[in-house]
Amino acid sequence: MSSHDILDVFNVQRSEPPKKKKKIEPKKQLSGINRELYQLLGENTPALHLKPTSKFRKRLDTNSKAAAWRWVKFKNNSRDDGLQLSHWMKGIGPSPEKYQFEQYNQKLKLPDPDDVTYERLIKENDEENDWTCEETKYLFKMCKLYDLRWIIINDRYNYQGPARSLEDLKQRFYSVCQKILIDENKILKEAGILDENKTKLIDALNFDKSKEIDRKKYLERLLGRSPAEIAEEESLVIEARRFEQAAQKMLAERAALLHLLDSPASTANISQYSNSQGLAQLYNSLMFTDKSKKRKQEQDTAVTSSAGMATDSKKLNKKQQQQQPQQSQQQPEIISPQQTTPQPENPVAQLLSKKLTAQEEAAYGLSYHAERLQPGVHLRSSKIASYKPSVQTKVNSTLNELGIPNRPAMISKKIVERFDILTDAITTLLETKKQIDSIETEQNLVWNSQ
Amino acid sequence: MSATTNAPQVYGGDEVGAVVLDAGSFSTRAGYAGEDSPRYVIPSYYGYNEQKKGDLVEDTALDYASITYKTNYKRREYTYFGDESIHVPRSQTQIKPIIHDEIIEDWDAAIEMFDYLFNNLNADIEEQPVFMTEPVWNTKVNKLKSLEVFLEFFKTPGFYLGKAPSCTAFAAGRPNSLIVDIGHNVTSVTPVLDGMCLSKNTMKTHYGGGFLDAQLRCSFMQRGIDLIPRFQINSRTFTKYSLEQLQAKQKVEPQFQTSSLVPENITESFKEFENQRIYNEMKESLIVVPETPISDSSKFDYQSRYFELPNGLQVEFGDERYNIANSLFEPTNFINFWKKHPEYHHDDDFDWSTGENGELDELDINNDYVPLKRGKKKEDTAEYSEGGPVASDGTGTNNNNKPSNSSAASKNAKVAGLSSLINKTISALDVDIRQQVAHNIVVTGATSLVPGLTDRLFKDLGDTNPGLKIRIHASGNTSERKYQNWIGGSILSSLGIFHQLWVSKQEYEEVGGERLITERFR
């Protein structure tokens, strides 16, 4: 059932057939090169955006008759002087009664205080007693002339009297309007018809001049900030936002941690662990996972130290796999001559075969190491422990602070050992500091939130 | 009315064949409403042949009451209008201005000029309404006179005086904007709100194209070059006059032969009028606005350029190229120079000696203003010129400021360059519209085409108004920038809803001009 049917039911006559509803096309987003071209304009967009309706020009219609255009006189009925101008019109029919654009000549409906109402309503208990009836009427005339565009009214306001500011004019206008409307309302009330909208309007007409002036002063101050002030304000805003983000992150982390502590909410039956056997089993399984974890870690560190700076563990594993067969091939060759055919004539071999004291070992610079080494020669410096890049930079900066070069100049065994201890300590301390910091901020956060 | 085509329906266009006139102090533009550029652009000057006139009866003011335009009006035989006739060298022919400061001064000549334009436009003026632009500072007398001329003498069915900045705002499509119009005689800054000008906040100076002309003339005087207009020259050989030669005080004589066809007794004003074309060419091709104010011209890194005069002399210009254009922003330097060297000042030049050194004019817009109100306005301008930010709280309580002493004290500070003029205008505006207006600064007028002007303006305004977002809109199209006032008038008077605004003859007779100019020409 359309509105047409309803109108039929109510027997409402309509002069013209209902217009077909125009489909409102959604605003087409520009795409491709057009959009990019449009974006080149930046914020300097044209005031009017004309969109061509069709890409191609209409084909010239040579068959149909040329439309008749006439230079016709017309009258704009919204004028009272009957000015006749001429314009071009298509078609031969009679010119329309109404001028198409006369409907746009609209004026605001404003109350119009005359002398009688002024005497009756406004003059007694007039707070703004420097206003005369004449000036009030002049103000209303201006308001009507400029459709309540206050800034323009203030610009053109030209009355022989005390100087008026924009706020003075506004207050006067609103207060007088209010008085007139209250009076009208009273009459309506007596007659028994009360307009809700009018009462609302009366309340809306309260104009606080001092507040308006204050508001403008604040706005003025806002606009009058110096570049330094603006920059400071911006940086403060950014910093505040950063704090907020950090706090949010912290809270999220805490929540995750708490969640972890709670979980896993075990759903499995715990009866199997209730006796000692079960407990032992649990202990063993936990120990096993723990150990395997530890072993894995050890392996990883061993690999990293042997492979130098490389970090990619996958790569490492591959390398290791490749190297292992080589090792297994080489090892017997190296070991076999030592074990099977000892050469007592060689003084070095003799020395080696002899059990050396600790001093002697130190003197000769010999050492035995538990870790397996790759065959071949390597520099000791390549054995210095390295860390993740992010940690490494921090370590390096700490070393710089201490005045120690990032790599020891004299890479003897002792120095490398001590250096490793040092870097290890540094990383530990850094890690600790980080922890403390985070805990402190968390603490602050909790205190602040309480 | 389904008959009209689509486009006018969207914008409510309805052409009634209105004639649009835009009379500027340098040129007058005329054409039909609804078109995108004026059909005729003629100088706002006329030739006045004293020789021819001498034979005729005494030239008193024409008695327009006894003449009907359509039947027995005729232009004087000894006056010349339009490009094709004014530039012809004639003996004893003065070139006189019709319009000064965008206000028509010589109404007899103006009527002749309009007649010339209407004839050229083939306009049936008794059937077609006339739209004319007016400056914000148009006088009441002038407004009444134009009503009288168009409605009583030309008998146009309708007439309207549109404020030029409003028209520009229409042409730029920005109803709330700050119109910076840099013309020949006047540089004006006008805030426009909903298409209506704020007259109390309008400011103007005389630092426009004419000011640049005076400096160009001065730079030739300093070099000892006598400018000879093109029409006097028959043949020439090119001679160079470089900056080095200037510094070595070497005199370079141009080699040329004067034309024998030129009649005798060519007046100075005609020569100057023809030289104006050289200045125009120089303004178009030579001068550049520097990016930053020139603090020390000796350290300034400039590129020199040669300019060829009609007599074959090729003159090299160095830092003058930048200094001259810079004077739009810092006019004080040049005015001080003139004060020191009055010999370089041409009498017809830019008039700095009278009044208050061509400073910021206090606009005397509404002549019907009562003194009390104007006193307050003066106080405002004086305060702004002292440089301090003025809180326009508008309470109107501080009436104690005496305009006389403060204006005397800040006489020098009142010499306002373009940027400071705009700054003053913006800071004097109501706070609520300041942001919006600063965001829509429309730069127009032919002198604004000097390269680098808008960039410099943007930089200056951005530096001085950190709290405001400055955006400058200057049309990239040269003719659009030159004729933006006219184009706006053309748009406005071709709108269907505009036809309720025409002031008709009947209305003029019933209501009277006095009321019409305050109530209708808003």
GROMACS .gro file of C-alpha atoms in nm, chain A residues 43-50 69 71 73-74 76 78-91 96 98-102 104-107 141 144-147 149 151-168 170 209 212-213 215-217 219-220 222-227 230, chain B residues 1 3-5 8-9 11-17 127-129 157-158 163 172-174 193-194 196-201 366 368-370 372-373 376 390-396 399 427 430-435 439 463 466-469 471-473 495-497 499-504 506-507 518-522:
model
  154
   43GLU     CA    1   4.318   2.017   0.123
   44ASN     CA    2   4.283   2.285  -0.137
   45THR     CA    3   3.970   2.132  -0.279
   46PRO     CA    4   3.762   2.327  -0.523
   47ALA     CA    5   3.458   2.500  -0.384
   48LEU     CA    6   3.235   2.321  -0.630
   49HIS     CA    7   3.294   1.972  -0.750
   50LEU     CA    8   3.137   1.922  -1.089
   69TRP     CA    9   1.354   2.962  -2.778
   71TRP     CA   10   1.294   3.609  -2.550
   73LYS     CA   11   0.919   3.918  -2.060
   74PHE     CA   12   0.857   3.798  -1.710
   76ASN     CA   13   0.904   3.850  -1.045
   78SER     CA   14   0.822   3.871  -0.501
   79ARG     CA   15   0.898   4.228  -0.601
   80ASP     CA   16   0.637   4.493  -0.539
   81ASP     CA   17   0.737   4.724  -0.821
   82GLY     CA   18   0.640   4.498  -1.108
   83LEU     CA   19   0.977   4.517  -1.275
   84GLN     CA   20   0.969   4.344  -1.609
   85LEU     CA   21   1.282   4.177  -1.734
   86SER     CA   22   1.324   3.939  -2.022
   87HIS     CA   23   1.478   3.599  -2.040
   88TRP     CA   24   1.505   3.311  -2.282
   89MET     CA   25   1.240   3.042  -2.264
   90LYS     CA   26   1.216   2.714  -2.441
   91GLY     CA   27   0.895   2.612  -2.612
   96PRO     CA   28   0.413   3.033  -1.648
   98LYS     CA   29   0.482   3.216  -1.129
   99TYR     CA   30   0.843   3.304  -1.170
  100GLN     CA   31   1.054   3.005  -1.086
  101PHE     CA   32   1.280   3.186  -0.844
  102GLU     CA   33   1.033   3.405  -0.661
  104TYR     CA   34   1.332   3.204  -0.271
  105ASN     CA   35   1.262   3.558  -0.163
  106GLN     CA   36   1.214   3.473   0.200
  107LYS     CA   37   1.238   3.691   0.505
  141LYS     CA   38   1.499   4.686   1.139
  144LYS     CA   39   1.539   4.202   0.965
  145LEU     CA   40   1.744   4.359   0.690
  146TYR     CA   41   2.045   4.138   0.754
  147ASP     CA   42   1.857   3.823   0.860
  149ARG     CA   43   2.368   3.793   1.074
  151ILE     CA   44   2.849   4.035   1.269
  152ILE     CA   45   2.713   4.217   0.968
  153ILE     CA   46   2.451   4.392   1.177
  154ASN     CA   47   2.724   4.509   1.407
  155ASP     CA   48   2.924   4.622   1.105
  156ARG     CA   49   2.642   4.826   0.957
  157TYR     CA   50   2.492   4.944   1.284
  158ASN     CA   51   2.496   5.315   1.268
  159TYR     CA   52   2.281   5.495   1.516
  160GLN     CA   53   2.337   5.826   1.681
  161GLY     CA   54   2.379   5.716   2.036
  162PRO     CA   55   2.614   5.537   2.268
  163ALA     CA   56   2.859   5.297   2.107
  164ARG     CA   57   2.723   4.945   2.101
  165SER     CA   58   2.915   4.624   2.089
  166LEU     CA   59   2.798   4.308   1.922
  167GLU     CA   60   2.701   4.164   2.259
  168ASP     CA   61   2.505   4.477   2.350
  170LYS     CA   62   2.244   4.074   2.087
  209LYS     CA   63   2.638   3.881   2.781
  212GLU     CA   64   2.965   3.545   2.575
  213ILE     CA   65   3.238   3.798   2.637
  215ARG     CA   66   3.397   3.287   2.577
  216LYS     CA   67   3.538   3.526   2.321
  217LYS     CA   68   3.823   3.616   2.549
  219LEU     CA   69   3.895   3.198   2.218
  220GLU     CA   70   4.112   3.500   2.164
  222LEU     CA   71   4.360   3.031   2.225
  223LEU     CA   72   4.424   3.191   1.889
  224GLY     CA   73   4.693   3.419   2.026
  225ARG     CA   74   4.930   3.145   2.135
  226SER     CA   75   5.290   3.180   2.028
  227PRO     CA   76   5.455   2.909   1.817
  230ILE     CA   77   5.177   2.564   2.052
  451MET     CA   78   0.998   2.518  -1.642
  453ALA     CA   79   1.248   2.347  -2.053
  454THR     CA   80   1.572   2.488  -1.927
  455THR     CA   81   1.882   2.280  -1.952
  458PRO     CA   82   2.137   2.632  -1.495
  459GLN     CA   83   1.878   2.449  -1.289
  461TYR     CA   84   2.288   2.672  -1.001
  462GLY     CA   85   1.967   2.862  -1.040
  463GLY     CA   86   2.087   3.058  -1.337
  464ASP     CA   87   1.847   3.273  -1.533
  465GLU     CA   88   2.000   3.516  -1.773
  466VAL     CA   89   1.822   3.840  -1.836
  467GLY     CA   90   2.092   3.990  -2.055
  577GLU     CA   91   1.579   4.681  -2.189
  578GLN     CA   92   1.878   4.537  -2.013
  579PRO     CA   93   1.960   4.588  -1.646
  607PRO     CA   94   1.511   4.885  -1.624
  608GLY     CA   95   1.718   4.772  -1.328
  613LYS     CA   96   3.042   4.544  -0.365
  622ALA     CA   97   3.610   3.230  -0.591
  623GLY     CA   98   3.311   3.035  -0.461
  624ARG     CA   99   3.388   3.121  -0.101
  643LEU     CA  100   3.077   3.707   0.548
  644ASP     CA  101   2.796   3.521   0.376
  646MET     CA  102   2.850   4.054   0.246
  647CYS     CA  103   3.143   4.283   0.307
  648LEU     CA  104   3.235   4.398   0.653
  649SER     CA  105   3.291   4.763   0.581
  650LYS     CA  106   3.428   4.858   0.921
  651ASN     CA  107   3.698   4.597   0.894
  816ASN     CA  108   2.942   5.548   0.538
  818ASP     CA  109   2.616   5.934   0.686
  819TYR     CA  110   2.802   5.811   0.987
  820VAL     CA  111   2.773   6.009   1.301
  822LEU     CA  112   3.062   5.949   1.766
  823LYS     CA  113   3.073   5.616   1.595
  826LYS     CA  114   3.538   5.479   1.807
  840VAL     CA  115   4.393   4.405   2.068
  841ALA     CA  116   4.133   4.207   2.243
  842SER     CA  117   3.823   4.287   2.046
  843ASP     CA  118   3.609   4.200   2.337
  844GLY     CA  119   3.376   4.459   2.201
  845THR     CA  120   3.261   4.579   2.536
  846GLY     CA  121   3.279   4.931   2.410
  849ASN     CA  122   3.613   5.517   2.491
  877SER     CA  123   4.307   4.066   1.428
  880ASP     CA  124   3.534   3.907   1.561
  881VAL     CA  125   3.704   3.602   1.712
  882ASP     CA  126   3.433   3.369   1.599
  883ILE     CA  127   3.497   3.427   1.230
  884ARG     CA  128   3.870   3.482   1.244
  885GLN     CA  129   3.962   3.121   1.184
  889HIS     CA  130   4.139   2.984   0.607
  913ASP     CA  131   5.480   3.332   1.078
  916PRO     CA  132   5.078   3.063   1.442
  917GLY     CA  133   4.740   2.998   1.598
  918LEU     CA  134   4.552   3.028   1.272
  919LYS     CA  135   4.551   2.796   0.980
  921ARG     CA  136   4.520   2.918   0.340
  922ILE     CA  137   4.557   3.136   0.036
  923HIS     CA  138   4.346   3.090  -0.270
  945LEU     CA  139   2.140   3.402  -1.100
  946GLY     CA  140   1.766   3.358  -1.096
  947ILE     CA  141   1.741   3.460  -0.733
  949HIS     CA  142   1.647   3.930  -1.003
  950GLN     CA  143   1.460   4.020  -0.686
  951LEU     CA  144   1.741   4.257  -0.599
  952TRP     CA  145   1.750   4.491  -0.898
  953VAL     CA  146   1.663   4.846  -0.814
  954SER     CA  147   1.407   4.953  -1.068
  956GLN     CA  148   0.984   5.283  -1.024
  957GLU     CA  149   1.139   5.193  -0.693
  968THR     CA  150   2.148   5.206   0.256
  969GLU     CA  151   1.882   4.939   0.235
  970ARG     CA  152   1.934   4.780  -0.102
  971PHE     CA  153   2.303   4.791  -0.182
  972ARG     CA  154   2.412   4.585   0.110
   0.00000   0.00000   0.00000
